[in-house]
Amino acid sequence: NAGVTQTPKFQVLKTGQSMTLQCAQDMNHNSMYWYRQDPGMGLRLIYYSASEGTTDKGEVPNGYNVSRLNKREFSLRLESAAPSQTSVYFCASGRDRGLSEQYFGPGTRLTVT
Amino acid sequence: EDKVVQSPLSLVVHEGDTVTLNCSYEVTNFRSLLWYKQEKKAPTFLFMLTSSGIEKKSGRLSSILDKKELFSILNITATQTGDSAIYLCAVVEGGSEKLVFGKGMKLTVNP
């Protein structure tokens, strides 16, 4: 099992450019999540998907959109990147509603200049 | 206002020391509390606690939850340099899928 995979690992964007971060899991989990991690801020939830076909906003959704393409895949899109979106982005998946651990992907380091 | 507060935010110890990491939380409908260890890359799961007073243990690491006082501690005994990492505490509120993370605690274990 690959677990949770993310692409790309690194990305540099210019302000105003768009991009999509891809995430896939092979653990047959229902729930998937996108987080960002900034120094001194811990992990903050951007969006999550409790099941295929549903998505909900987390703590910091502004400037992002998501798509739960199928049970395996959950993508995060930046339509018009801003320097404030420079961060490390983690995708995660989990089996049960709040009663099981989440497994994290390796992260994407994004720099917006 | 932070719902999950970790303390201390950083700690430097010597190999062999014992450390206690604290996590306090304030949520309206507690479901579970999780501890993660983060080295260079992704957080890796350590423990999940749902019941008060029951210790979870894995080797030199142990954790316990106090639902009355709304906190959890993570103990690491006989620390090793490989324990150097950021330790994250997160809480799940009932009815929600969401983990709310604390800011993390950076542990450095010197030889």
mmCIF file of C-alpha atoms in Angstrom:
data_model
loop_
_atom_site.group_PDB
_atom_site.id
_atom_site.type_symbol
_atom_site.label_atom_id
_atom_site.label_comp_id
_atom_site.label_asym_id
_atom_site.label_seq_id
_atom_site.Cartn_x
_atom_site.Cartn_y
_atom_site.Cartn_z
ATOM 1 C CA ASN A 1 0.000 0.000 0.000
ATOM 2 C CA ALA A 2 1.268 3.456 -0.905
ATOM 3 C CA GLY A 3 -0.964 5.074 1.740
ATOM 4 C CA VAL A 4 -1.557 8.758 0.955
ATOM 5 C CA THR A 5 0.314 10.214 -1.999
ATOM 6 C CA GLN A 6 0.582 13.852 -3.042
ATOM 7 C CA THR A 7 1.885 15.611 -6.115
ATOM 8 C CA PRO A 8 3.860 17.711 -6.644
ATOM 9 C CA LYS A 9 6.398 17.680 -3.807
ATOM 10 C CA PHE A 10 7.556 21.236 -4.498
ATOM 11 C CA GLN A 11 6.109 24.108 -6.498
ATOM 12 C CA VAL A 12 6.972 27.739 -7.079
ATOM 13 C CA LEU A 13 4.237 30.006 -8.427
ATOM 14 C CA LYS A 14 4.027 33.646 -9.300
ATOM 15 C CA THR A 15 1.274 35.762 -7.792
ATOM 16 C CA GLY A 16 -1.924 35.262 -9.752
ATOM 17 C CA GLN A 17 -1.030 31.876 -11.222
ATOM 18 C CA SER A 18 -3.249 28.875 -10.612
ATOM 19 C CA MET A 19 -2.449 25.289 -9.792
ATOM 20 C CA THR A 20 -3.986 22.079 -8.495
ATOM 21 C CA LEU A 21 -2.493 19.890 -5.791
ATOM 22 C CA GLN A 22 -3.353 16.240 -6.204
ATOM 23 C CA CYS A 23 -3.955 13.699 -3.445
ATOM 24 C CA ALA A 24 -4.828 10.016 -3.584
ATOM 25 C CA GLN A 25 -5.240 7.303 -0.966
ATOM 26 C CA ASP A 26 -5.415 3.546 -1.383
ATOM 27 C CA MET A 27 -6.745 2.637 2.056
ATOM 28 C CA ASN A 28 -10.432 2.762 1.100
ATOM 29 C CA HIS A 29 -11.005 5.611 3.553
ATOM 30 C CA ASN A 30 -14.196 7.610 3.421
ATOM 31 C CA SER A 31 -12.847 10.915 4.705
ATOM 32 C CA MET A 32 -10.170 13.095 3.183
ATOM 33 C CA TYR A 33 -8.684 16.414 4.314
ATOM 34 C CA TRP A 34 -6.454 19.252 3.194
ATOM 35 C CA TYR A 35 -4.318 21.120 5.738
ATOM 36 C CA ARG A 36 -1.754 23.851 5.550
ATOM 37 C CA GLN A 37 1.126 24.167 7.969
ATOM 38 C CA ASP A 38 2.877 27.460 8.668
ATOM 39 C CA PRO A 39 5.657 28.087 11.179
ATOM 40 C CA GLY A 40 4.261 28.541 14.674
ATOM 41 C CA MET A 41 0.690 27.911 13.516
ATOM 42 C CA GLY A 42 0.342 24.149 13.676
ATOM 43 C CA LEU A 43 -1.868 22.421 11.117
ATOM 44 C CA ARG A 44 -4.962 24.274 9.947
ATOM 45 C CA LEU A 45 -7.795 22.604 8.086
ATOM 46 C CA ILE A 46 -8.611 24.101 4.688
ATOM 47 C CA TYR A 47 -11.333 21.765 3.401
ATOM 48 C CA TYR A 48 -12.485 18.267 4.084
ATOM 49 C CA SER A 49 -14.660 15.626 2.494
ATOM 50 C CA ALA A 50 -16.592 13.244 4.721
ATOM 51 C CA SER A 51 -17.477 10.993 1.825
ATOM 52 C CA GLU A 52 -17.411 10.839 -1.934
ATOM 53 C CA GLY A 53 -19.484 13.663 -3.352
ATOM 54 C CA THR A 54 -19.391 15.925 -0.288
ATOM 55 C CA THR A 55 -17.027 18.706 0.680
ATOM 56 C CA ASP A 56 -17.039 21.211 3.544
ATOM 57 C CA LYS A 57 -15.035 24.231 4.568
ATOM 58 C CA GLY A 58 -12.538 24.061 7.334
ATOM 59 C CA GLU A 59 -10.836 26.804 9.299
ATOM 60 C CA VAL A 60 -9.066 28.627 6.421
ATOM 61 C CA PRO A 61 -10.912 27.985 3.117
ATOM 62 C CA ASN A 62 -10.563 31.408 1.469
ATOM 63 C CA GLY A 63 -8.626 31.319 -1.788
ATOM 64 C CA TYR A 64 -9.016 27.566 -2.253
ATOM 65 C CA ASN A 65 -11.396 25.136 -3.927
ATOM 66 C CA VAL A 66 -11.549 21.366 -3.705
ATOM 67 C CA SER A 67 -12.896 18.453 -5.692
ATOM 68 C CA ARG A 68 -13.564 14.967 -4.393
ATOM 69 C CA LEU A 69 -13.145 13.235 -7.733
ATOM 70 C CA ASN A 70 -13.919 9.761 -6.414
ATOM 71 C CA LYS A 71 -13.338 7.839 -3.198
ATOM 72 C CA ARG A 72 -9.573 7.766 -3.751
ATOM 73 C CA GLU A 73 -8.816 11.278 -4.935
ATOM 74 C CA PHE A 74 -9.203 14.728 -3.408
ATOM 75 C CA SER A 75 -7.660 17.745 -5.134
ATOM 76 C CA LEU A 76 -6.993 21.272 -3.893
ATOM 77 C CA ARG A 77 -7.006 24.185 -6.330
ATOM 78 C CA LEU A 78 -5.548 27.650 -5.955
ATOM 79 C CA GLU A 79 -7.249 29.821 -8.563
ATOM 80 C CA SER A 80 -5.124 32.928 -8.124
ATOM 81 C CA ALA A 81 -2.140 32.313 -5.901
ATOM 82 C CA ALA A 82 -1.078 34.917 -3.354
ATOM 83 C CA PRO A 83 2.142 35.155 -1.286
ATOM 84 C CA SER A 84 0.038 34.458 1.831
ATOM 85 C CA GLN A 85 -0.554 30.975 0.447
ATOM 86 C CA THR A 86 3.115 30.105 0.719
ATOM 87 C CA SER A 87 2.996 27.087 2.995
ATOM 88 C CA VAL A 88 3.381 23.335 3.282
ATOM 89 C CA TYR A 89 0.196 21.535 2.291
ATOM 90 C CA PHE A 90 -0.747 18.134 3.652
ATOM 91 C CA CYS A 91 -3.462 15.820 2.506
ATOM 92 C CA ALA A 92 -4.833 13.244 4.949
ATOM 93 C CA SER A 93 -7.407 10.471 5.003
ATOM 94 C CA GLY A 94 -9.315 8.708 7.754
ATOM 95 C CA ARG A 95 -11.690 5.769 8.116
ATOM 96 C CA ASP A 96 -14.347 6.810 10.589
ATOM 97 C CA ARG A 97 -15.996 10.011 11.647
ATOM 98 C CA GLY A 98 -13.723 11.379 14.336
ATOM 99 C CA LEU A 99 -12.971 8.017 15.906
ATOM 100 C CA SER A 100 -9.980 6.934 13.900
ATOM 101 C CA GLU A 101 -6.599 8.420 13.213
ATOM 102 C CA GLN A 102 -5.827 10.333 10.066
ATOM 103 C CA TYR A 103 -2.977 9.297 7.813
ATOM 104 C CA PHE A 104 -0.971 12.053 6.203
ATOM 105 C CA GLY A 105 0.682 12.371 2.832
ATOM 106 C CA PRO A 106 4.304 13.583 2.467
ATOM 107 C CA GLY A 107 3.303 17.198 1.841
ATOM 108 C CA THR A 108 3.733 19.797 -0.896
ATOM 109 C CA ARG A 109 5.961 22.771 -0.269
ATOM 110 C CA LEU A 110 4.483 25.727 -2.162
ATOM 111 C CA THR A 111 6.159 29.091 -2.581
ATOM 112 C CA VAL A 112 4.293 32.018 -4.123
ATOM 113 C CA THR A 113 6.480 34.933 -5.189
ATOM 114 C CA GLU B 1 -9.250 31.889 20.740
ATOM 115 C CA ASP B 2 -7.284 28.646 20.495
ATOM 116 C CA LYS B 3 -9.274 25.535 21.228
ATOM 117 C CA VAL B 4 -6.205 23.342 21.698
ATOM 118 C CA VAL B 5 -3.218 24.663 23.632
ATOM 119 C CA GLN B 6 0.058 22.835 23.947
ATOM 120 C CA SER B 7 2.785 23.566 26.460
ATOM 121 C CA PRO B 8 5.621 24.066 26.504
ATOM 122 C CA LEU B 9 6.042 25.178 22.894
ATOM 123 C CA SER B 10 9.637 24.031 22.870
ATOM 124 C CA LEU B 11 11.905 22.008 25.096
ATOM 125 C CA VAL B 12 15.568 21.018 25.008
ATOM 126 C CA VAL B 13 16.654 18.003 27.060
ATOM 127 C CA HIS B 14 19.532 15.549 27.273
ATOM 128 C CA GLU B 15 19.371 11.924 26.292
ATOM 129 C CA GLY B 16 17.965 9.835 29.103
ATOM 130 C CA ASP B 17 15.741 12.572 30.503
ATOM 131 C CA THR B 18 12.000 12.104 30.927
ATOM 132 C CA VAL B 19 9.694 14.690 29.392
ATOM 133 C CA THR B 20 6.024 15.490 29.833
ATOM 134 C CA LEU B 21 4.131 17.321 27.124
ATOM 135 C CA ASN B 22 0.828 18.964 27.922
ATOM 136 C CA CYS B 23 -2.262 19.526 25.839
ATOM 137 C CA SER B 24 -5.342 21.323 27.101
ATOM 138 C CA TYR B 25 -8.485 21.768 25.082
ATOM 139 C CA GLU B 26 -11.786 23.512 25.095
ATOM 140 C CA VAL B 27 -14.440 22.067 22.787
ATOM 141 C CA THR B 28 -18.177 21.882 23.200
ATOM 142 C CA ASN B 29 -18.616 18.196 22.464
ATOM 143 C CA PHE B 30 -15.417 16.215 22.877
ATOM 144 C CA ARG B 31 -15.036 13.073 20.818
ATOM 145 C CA SER B 32 -11.360 12.119 20.861
ATOM 146 C CA LEU B 33 -7.835 13.458 21.318
ATOM 147 C CA LEU B 34 -4.916 12.409 19.161
ATOM 148 C CA TRP B 35 -1.154 12.759 19.440
ATOM 149 C CA TYR B 36 1.111 12.888 16.398
ATOM 150 C CA LYS B 37 4.877 13.031 15.947
ATOM 151 C CA GLN B 38 6.267 15.094 13.103
ATOM 152 C CA GLU B 39 9.882 14.777 12.075
ATOM 153 C CA LYS B 40 10.966 16.106 8.721
ATOM 154 C CA LYS B 41 7.823 15.405 6.779
ATOM 155 C CA ALA B 42 4.308 14.206 7.490
ATOM 156 C CA PRO B 43 2.845 13.742 10.967
ATOM 157 C CA THR B 44 2.720 10.148 12.095
ATOM 158 C CA PHE B 45 0.079 8.862 14.465
ATOM 159 C CA LEU B 46 1.007 8.007 18.058
ATOM 160 C CA PHE B 47 -2.128 7.661 20.175
ATOM 161 C CA MET B 48 -5.842 8.251 20.175
ATOM 162 C CA LEU B 49 -7.628 8.750 23.488
ATOM 163 C CA THR B 50 -11.351 8.741 23.999
ATOM 164 C CA SER B 51 -11.829 7.632 27.619
ATOM 165 C CA SER B 52 -10.652 9.376 30.711
ATOM 166 C CA GLY B 53 -8.037 7.777 32.928
ATOM 167 C CA ILE B 54 -6.980 5.008 30.578
ATOM 168 C CA GLU B 55 -3.290 5.112 29.732
ATOM 169 C CA LYS B 56 -2.147 4.279 26.243
ATOM 170 C CA LYS B 57 1.398 3.000 26.052
ATOM 171 C CA SER B 58 3.846 2.222 23.293
ATOM 172 C CA GLY B 59 7.402 1.487 24.342
ATOM 173 C CA ARG B 60 8.828 4.551 26.058
ATOM 174 C CA LEU B 61 5.834 6.710 25.143
ATOM 175 C CA SER B 62 2.599 6.877 27.091
ATOM 176 C CA SER B 63 -0.396 9.160 27.174
ATOM 177 C CA ILE B 64 -3.410 9.730 29.356
ATOM 178 C CA LEU B 65 -6.529 11.827 29.113
ATOM 179 C CA ASP B 66 -8.409 13.711 31.823
ATOM 180 C CA LYS B 67 -11.852 14.601 30.456
ATOM 181 C CA LYS B 68 -12.896 16.347 33.640
ATOM 182 C CA GLU B 69 -9.979 18.769 33.604
ATOM 183 C CA LEU B 70 -9.842 18.849 29.780
ATOM 184 C CA PHE B 71 -6.225 17.937 29.206
ATOM 185 C CA SER B 72 -3.914 15.187 28.114
ATOM 186 C CA ILE B 73 -0.254 14.490 28.729
ATOM 187 C CA LEU B 74 2.292 12.670 26.617
ATOM 188 C CA ASN B 75 5.213 11.172 28.523
ATOM 189 C CA ILE B 76 8.477 10.102 26.988
ATOM 190 C CA THR B 77 10.889 8.255 29.253
ATOM 191 C CA ALA B 78 14.606 7.669 28.658
ATOM 192 C CA THR B 79 14.590 10.076 25.714
ATOM 193 C CA GLN B 80 16.776 9.413 22.679
ATOM 194 C CA THR B 81 17.990 11.756 19.944
ATOM 195 C CA GLY B 82 15.473 10.078 17.638
ATOM 196 C CA ASP B 83 12.678 11.510 19.781
ATOM 197 C CA SER B 84 13.583 14.989 18.522
ATOM 198 C CA ALA B 85 10.527 16.147 16.622
ATOM 199 C CA ILE B 86 7.463 18.328 16.757
ATOM 200 C CA TYR B 87 4.671 16.739 18.769
ATOM 201 C CA LEU B 88 1.159 17.677 17.769
ATOM 202 C CA CYS B 89 -2.020 17.355 19.784
ATOM 203 C CA ALA B 90 -5.422 17.424 18.065
ATOM 204 C CA VAL B 91 -9.004 17.193 19.240
ATOM 205 C CA VAL B 92 -12.103 15.995 17.400
ATOM 206 C CA GLU B 93 -15.429 17.566 18.246
ATOM 207 C CA GLY B 94 -18.490 15.352 18.226
ATOM 208 C CA GLY B 95 -20.634 15.555 15.119
ATOM 209 C CA SER B 96 -17.722 16.797 13.077
ATOM 210 C CA GLU B 97 -15.074 15.150 10.954
ATOM 211 C CA LYS B 98 -12.565 17.769 11.830
ATOM 212 C CA LEU B 99 -9.342 17.626 13.797
ATOM 213 C CA VAL B 100 -8.389 20.864 15.508
ATOM 214 C CA PHE B 101 -4.654 20.975 16.063
ATOM 215 C CA GLY B 102 -2.597 22.767 18.648
ATOM 216 C CA LYS B 103 0.432 24.733 17.483
ATOM 217 C CA GLY B 104 2.777 21.877 18.225
ATOM 218 C CA MET B 105 5.644 21.412 20.649
ATOM 219 C CA LYS B 106 9.246 21.189 19.425
ATOM 220 C CA LEU B 107 11.332 18.701 21.391
ATOM 221 C CA THR B 108 15.095 18.616 20.968
ATOM 222 C CA VAL B 109 17.022 15.781 22.587
ATOM 223 C CA ASN B 110 20.759 16.404 22.753
ATOM 224 C CA PRO B 111 23.291 13.566 23.090
#
